[in-house]
Amino acid sequence: MLSTFLDKAGGLLNRRFLVAYWFPTLFAALLLLLPRVLVYGVEASGRWWMGLAPPKDYTGVGALQSALLIGALFLITLTAYLLQALTRPLVRLYEGYGWPAPLFRRAVAGAMRRWRALKAARAEAAHRNDLGRYTHLQDRLYYKYPAEAWQLLPTRLGRVLRAAEGYAGRAYGMDAPFWWPRLWPLLPEAAQEAVEDGLTTMLSLLNLTTLLIYVVVDDALYLNSCRIAHRAWWVLGALVLGGLLASIAYLGAVAQARGYGQQIRTAVDLHRFALLEALHCPLPTTPLEERALWEQLAAWLYNNDLGVVRQLVYDSGKRDQRDGDPGSGEGEEIVRSLWQRLWGK
């Protein structure tokens, strides 16, 4: 039945929805069921399940069993949809937004100490011409920390995403959070696929982390309420194992966020001029001109600074190409002259 459901769901649901939301929910539901099966015993649980079908039922799955399976799949799908609706606030929570102020300041202070220590170690490695250590430290600072101290966030995920968001501004003077929605429709399909794949995997692991936190609490409370031998050890085992799985899932999400951030950097590097062309702006000839242009556009479109408009001009290259088109004007004379040369007329 599960394979049939997945075949039908594959046609109704987006593949990324299944990967990012549905499968993590299914895995969490199985972990939620596991302690119940262990407490009652695998054999006893199997007999209970088989007893739900009528004795003369030869289909293998009775009506009550089918109803339970359909209800479970419905609840899993509903939970997955709720996770999808809560994607933005959930990611922001894992980044560190909305934390209590004392906890936020304390975590950021710890991150700042590590950030400064890495920068000091990198400077020392550069002074000693230790290329291997310098490369390792630069890699950590580039991918795991933003460029400025005020951009630091209390979590690893937040700092990795901030580092990716700040890349365009640091390299080109381009405010990535403002320009990214405008750049996205102009990206080639392959670039969009690469970005979405990185985001899907990151969200899948974050959702799994969230669901595992709930599963750990629920399983611990359930085991604590059962009259079983060595109950305290069962509860401790559930907490340790569940906490370990949640930590691994979160660290995996951080690793995937690094790849996702790299895809964003690549898209900005390769396709930012397509956005300027779509805005009919002349392409800059130097990096300094480009930084000035992005700052002017942001001042106009984001800050509503109309004084900047006087300094901007639209690119008239397309009009010049039409003026030189062989159908009229100078272009037509060129074609006529070539025709006379070829045919002697």
Coordinates of C-alpha atoms in Angstrom, one line a residue:
M1 CA 0.0 0.0 0.0
L2 CA 2.8 2.4 0.8
S3 CA 4.4 1.9 -2.6
T4 CA 1.0 2.5 -4.3
F5 CA 0.5 5.7 -2.2
L6 CA 4.0 7.0 -3.2
D7 CA 3.3 6.3 -6.9
K8 CA 0.1 8.3 -6.8
A9 CA 1.6 11.0 -4.6
G10 CA 4.5 11.4 -7.0
G11 CA 2.1 12.6 -9.6
L12 CA 0.2 14.9 -7.2
L13 CA 3.0 16.2 -5.0
N14 CA 6.2 17.9 -6.0
R15 CA 9.3 15.7 -5.7
R16 CA 11.0 18.4 -3.5
F17 CA 7.9 18.3 -1.2
L18 CA 8.4 14.6 -0.7
V19 CA 12.1 14.9 0.0
A20 CA 12.0 18.0 2.2
Y21 CA 8.8 17.4 4.2
W22 CA 7.0 14.1 3.6
F23 CA 9.8 11.6 4.1
P24 CA 11.2 13.2 7.3
T25 CA 7.7 13.1 8.7
L26 CA 7.4 9.4 7.8
F27 CA 10.7 8.6 9.4
A28 CA 9.7 10.5 12.6
A29 CA 6.4 8.6 12.7
L30 CA 8.2 5.3 12.6
L31 CA 10.5 6.4 15.4
L32 CA 7.4 7.5 17.4
L33 CA 5.9 4.0 17.0
L34 CA 9.1 2.2 17.8
P35 CA 9.0 2.4 21.7
R36 CA 5.4 1.2 21.6
V37 CA 6.3 -1.9 19.7
L38 CA 9.3 -2.5 22.0
V39 CA 7.3 -2.2 25.1
Y40 CA 4.6 -4.6 24.0
G41 CA 7.0 -6.9 22.2
V42 CA 7.5 -7.3 18.4
E43 CA 5.8 -10.7 18.4
A44 CA 2.8 -9.4 20.4
S45 CA 2.5 -6.3 18.2
G46 CA 2.5 -8.5 15.1
R47 CA -0.2 -10.7 16.4
W48 CA -2.3 -7.7 17.3
W49 CA -1.9 -6.3 13.8
M50 CA -2.8 -9.6 12.1
G51 CA -5.8 -10.0 14.4
L52 CA -7.4 -6.8 13.0
A53 CA -8.1 -8.7 9.7
P54 CA -11.1 -11.1 9.6
P55 CA -10.0 -14.8 9.8
K56 CA -11.4 -15.5 6.3
D57 CA -9.8 -12.5 4.7
Y58 CA -7.4 -13.6 2.0
T59 CA -6.3 -10.2 0.7
G60 CA -3.7 -9.8 3.4
V61 CA -5.0 -6.5 4.6
G62 CA -8.4 -6.2 6.3
A63 CA -10.7 -3.2 6.2
L64 CA -9.6 -2.0 9.6
Q65 CA -6.0 -2.3 8.7
S66 CA -6.6 -0.3 5.5
A67 CA -8.4 2.4 7.5
L68 CA -5.5 2.7 10.0
L69 CA -2.9 2.9 7.2
I70 CA -4.9 5.5 5.2
G71 CA -5.4 7.5 8.4
A72 CA -1.7 7.3 9.2
L73 CA -0.7 8.4 5.7
F74 CA -3.2 11.3 5.9
L75 CA -1.8 12.5 9.2
I76 CA 1.7 12.2 7.8
T77 CA 0.8 14.3 4.7
L78 CA -1.0 16.9 6.8
T79 CA 2.0 17.3 9.1
A80 CA 4.2 17.6 6.1
Y81 CA 2.0 20.4 4.7
L82 CA 2.1 22.2 8.1
L83 CA 5.9 22.0 8.0
Q84 CA 5.9 23.5 4.6
A85 CA 3.7 26.4 5.7
L86 CA 6.1 27.0 8.6
T87 CA 9.3 26.8 6.6
R88 CA 10.3 30.5 6.9
P89 CA 9.7 31.0 10.6
L90 CA 11.3 27.6 11.3
V91 CA 14.5 28.4 9.4
R92 CA 14.7 31.8 11.0
L93 CA 14.4 30.2 14.4
Y94 CA 17.3 27.9 13.6
E95 CA 19.3 30.9 12.4
G96 CA 18.8 32.6 15.7
Y97 CA 16.1 35.2 15.1
G98 CA 13.5 35.6 17.8
W99 CA 15.7 34.2 20.6
P100 CA 15.4 35.7 24.0
A101 CA 17.8 38.7 24.2
P102 CA 20.1 37.3 27.0
L103 CA 20.5 34.0 25.2
F104 CA 21.1 35.7 21.9
R105 CA 23.7 38.1 23.2
R106 CA 25.6 35.2 25.0
A107 CA 25.6 33.0 22.0
V108 CA 26.8 35.8 19.7
A109 CA 29.5 36.8 22.2
G110 CA 30.8 33.2 22.0
A111 CA 30.7 33.3 18.2
M112 CA 32.5 36.6 18.1
R113 CA 35.4 35.3 20.3
R114 CA 35.8 32.3 17.9
W115 CA 35.6 34.6 14.9
R116 CA 38.3 36.9 16.2
A117 CA 40.5 34.0 17.2
L118 CA 40.2 32.6 13.6
K119 CA 41.1 35.9 12.1
A120 CA 44.1 36.3 14.4
A121 CA 45.3 32.8 13.6
R122 CA 44.8 33.5 9.9
A123 CA 46.9 36.6 10.1
E124 CA 49.6 34.7 12.0
A125 CA 49.6 31.9 9.3
A126 CA 50.0 34.6 6.6
H127 CA 52.9 36.2 8.5
R128 CA 54.6 32.8 8.7
N129 CA 53.9 31.9 5.1
D130 CA 52.1 28.8 6.3
L131 CA 49.9 28.3 3.2
G132 CA 48.2 25.1 4.3
R133 CA 47.0 26.5 7.6
Y134 CA 46.1 29.8 6.0
T135 CA 44.0 28.0 3.4
H136 CA 42.2 26.0 6.1
L137 CA 41.4 29.0 8.2
Q138 CA 40.3 31.1 5.2
D139 CA 38.0 28.3 4.2
R140 CA 36.3 28.4 7.7
L141 CA 36.0 32.1 7.7
Y142 CA 34.7 32.3 4.1
Y143 CA 32.0 29.7 4.4
K144 CA 31.1 29.6 8.1
Y145 CA 31.3 33.3 9.2
P146 CA 30.1 36.6 7.7
A147 CA 32.6 39.3 7.0
E148 CA 31.5 41.8 9.6
A149 CA 31.1 41.4 13.4
W150 CA 27.6 42.9 13.4
Q151 CA 26.4 40.2 11.0
L152 CA 27.1 37.4 13.4
L153 CA 24.2 35.2 14.5
P154 CA 24.0 32.8 17.5
T155 CA 23.8 29.5 15.5
R156 CA 26.0 27.7 13.0
L157 CA 23.3 27.6 10.5
G158 CA 22.6 31.3 10.8
R159 CA 26.3 32.2 10.4
V160 CA 26.7 30.0 7.3
L161 CA 23.6 31.5 5.6
R162 CA 24.7 35.0 6.6
A163 CA 28.1 34.4 5.0
A164 CA 26.3 33.4 1.7
E165 CA 23.9 36.4 1.9
G166 CA 26.7 38.9 2.5
Y167 CA 28.9 37.6 -0.4
A168 CA 27.3 39.7 -3.1
G169 CA 27.6 42.9 -1.1
R170 CA 31.2 42.2 -0.1
A171 CA 32.3 41.3 -3.7
Y172 CA 30.1 43.6 -5.8
G173 CA 28.3 46.1 -3.6
M174 CA 25.1 44.2 -4.3
D175 CA 22.5 43.7 -1.6
A176 CA 21.7 40.0 -2.2
P177 CA 18.5 39.8 -0.1
F178 CA 17.0 42.6 -2.1
W179 CA 18.2 41.6 -5.6
W180 CA 17.8 37.8 -5.3
P181 CA 14.1 37.7 -6.0
R182 CA 14.7 39.8 -9.2
L183 CA 17.7 37.7 -10.2
W184 CA 16.0 34.3 -9.7
P185 CA 13.6 34.4 -12.7
L186 CA 16.6 35.2 -15.0
L187 CA 18.7 32.3 -14.0
P188 CA 19.0 29.4 -16.4
E189 CA 17.1 26.2 -15.5
A190 CA 20.3 24.3 -14.6
A191 CA 21.3 27.1 -12.1
Q192 CA 17.8 27.1 -10.6
E193 CA 17.9 23.3 -10.2
A194 CA 21.2 23.4 -8.4
V195 CA 20.0 26.1 -6.0
E196 CA 16.7 24.3 -5.3
D197 CA 18.5 20.9 -4.8
G198 CA 20.7 22.4 -2.1
L199 CA 17.8 24.2 -0.4
T200 CA 15.7 21.0 -0.5
T201 CA 18.3 18.9 1.2
M202 CA 18.9 21.5 3.9
L203 CA 15.2 21.8 4.6
S204 CA 14.8 18.1 4.8
L205 CA 17.4 17.8 7.5
L206 CA 16.1 20.8 9.4
N207 CA 12.6 19.3 9.4
L208 CA 13.9 16.0 10.5
T209 CA 15.7 17.8 13.4
T210 CA 12.5 19.5 14.5
L211 CA 10.5 16.3 14.3
L212 CA 13.2 14.4 16.2
I213 CA 13.0 16.9 19.1
Y214 CA 9.3 16.2 19.4
V215 CA 9.8 12.4 19.1
V216 CA 12.4 12.4 21.8
V217 CA 10.2 14.2 24.3
D218 CA 7.1 12.1 23.4
D219 CA 9.0 8.8 23.7
A220 CA 10.7 9.8 26.9
L221 CA 7.3 10.7 28.5
Y222 CA 5.7 7.5 27.2
L223 CA 8.4 5.3 28.5
N224 CA 8.4 7.0 31.8
S225 CA 4.7 6.3 32.1
C226 CA 5.1 2.5 31.4
R227 CA 5.4 -0.1 34.1
I228 CA 8.5 -1.8 32.7
A229 CA 11.8 -3.0 34.3
H230 CA 14.7 -0.5 34.3
R231 CA 12.3 2.3 33.2
A232 CA 14.9 5.0 34.0
W233 CA 17.4 3.4 31.6
W234 CA 14.8 3.2 28.9
V235 CA 14.1 6.9 29.3
L236 CA 17.8 7.8 29.4
G237 CA 18.4 5.7 26.3
A238 CA 15.6 7.4 24.4
L239 CA 16.9 10.8 25.3
V240 CA 20.5 10.0 24.4
L241 CA 19.7 8.3 21.1
G242 CA 17.1 10.8 20.0
G243 CA 19.4 13.7 21.0
L244 CA 22.3 12.2 19.0
L245 CA 20.1 11.7 15.9
A246 CA 18.8 15.3 16.2
S247 CA 22.3 16.6 16.5
I248 CA 23.5 14.7 13.5
A249 CA 20.6 15.9 11.5
Y250 CA 21.2 19.5 12.4
L251 CA 24.9 19.3 11.6
G252 CA 24.0 17.7 8.3
A253 CA 21.7 20.7 7.6
V254 CA 24.6 23.1 8.4
A255 CA 26.8 21.2 5.9
Q256 CA 24.1 21.3 3.3
A257 CA 23.6 25.0 3.9
R258 CA 27.2 25.5 3.0
G259 CA 26.6 23.9 -0.4
Y260 CA 23.4 25.9 -0.8
G261 CA 25.3 29.1 -0.1
Q262 CA 27.9 28.2 -2.6
Q263 CA 25.2 27.8 -5.3
I264 CA 24.0 31.3 -4.4
R265 CA 27.5 32.7 -4.8
T266 CA 27.9 31.0 -8.1
A267 CA 24.6 32.3 -9.4
V268 CA 25.5 35.9 -8.4
D269 CA 29.0 35.6 -10.0
L270 CA 27.8 34.2 -13.3
H271 CA 24.4 35.9 -13.9
R272 CA 24.3 39.3 -12.1
F273 CA 24.9 41.1 -15.5
A274 CA 21.7 39.5 -16.8
L275 CA 19.8 41.4 -14.2
L276 CA 21.5 44.7 -15.3
E277 CA 20.5 43.9 -18.9
A278 CA 16.9 43.2 -17.9
L279 CA 16.9 46.6 -16.1
H280 CA 18.3 48.2 -19.3
C281 CA 21.3 49.5 -17.4
P282 CA 24.7 49.9 -19.2
L283 CA 27.2 47.2 -18.2
P284 CA 30.0 48.5 -16.0
T285 CA 33.6 48.3 -17.4
T286 CA 35.4 48.1 -14.0
P287 CA 34.6 46.6 -10.6
L288 CA 34.5 50.1 -9.1
E289 CA 31.9 51.1 -11.6
E290 CA 29.9 48.0 -10.8
R291 CA 29.9 48.7 -7.1
A292 CA 28.8 52.3 -7.7
L293 CA 26.0 51.1 -10.0
W294 CA 24.5 48.6 -7.6
E295 CA 24.6 51.2 -4.8
Q296 CA 22.8 53.7 -7.0
L297 CA 20.1 51.2 -8.0
A298 CA 19.6 50.2 -4.4
A299 CA 19.3 53.8 -3.3
W300 CA 16.7 54.4 -6.0
L301 CA 14.6 51.3 -5.8
Y302 CA 15.0 50.4 -2.2
N303 CA 15.5 53.7 -0.4
N304 CA 13.4 55.7 -2.9
D305 CA 16.2 58.2 -3.4
L306 CA 15.0 60.0 -6.6
G307 CA 18.1 62.2 -6.6
V308 CA 20.1 59.2 -7.8
V309 CA 17.9 58.9 -10.9
R310 CA 19.7 61.9 -12.4
Q311 CA 22.9 60.0 -12.5
L312 CA 21.5 56.9 -14.2
V313 CA 21.0 56.3 -17.9
Y314 CA 19.4 53.4 -19.7
D315 CA 21.4 51.3 -22.2
S316 CA 20.5 52.3 -25.7
G317 CA 22.5 49.5 -27.3
K318 CA 19.3 47.7 -28.6
R319 CA 18.1 50.9 -30.3
D320 CA 21.5 51.3 -31.9
Q321 CA 21.3 47.8 -33.3
R322 CA 17.9 48.5 -34.7
D323 CA 19.2 51.7 -36.3
G324 CA 21.9 49.6 -38.1
D325 CA 19.5 46.9 -39.1
P326 CA 19.7 46.0 -42.9
G327 CA 16.1 47.0 -43.3
S328 CA 16.6 50.8 -43.0
G329 CA 19.1 53.7 -43.1
E330 CA 22.8 52.9 -43.1
G331 CA 22.3 49.2 -42.9
E332 CA 20.2 49.2 -46.1
E333 CA 22.9 51.2 -48.0
I334 CA 25.5 48.7 -46.9
V335 CA 23.4 45.8 -48.3
R336 CA 22.8 47.7 -51.6
S337 CA 26.5 48.4 -52.1
L338 CA 27.4 44.8 -51.5
W339 CA 24.8 43.7 -54.0
Q340 CA 26.2 46.0 -56.7
R341 CA 29.7 44.7 -56.1
L342 CA 28.7 41.1 -56.4
W343 CA 26.6 41.5 -59.5
G344 CA 28.3 44.5 -61.2
K345 CA 25.1 46.5 -61.2

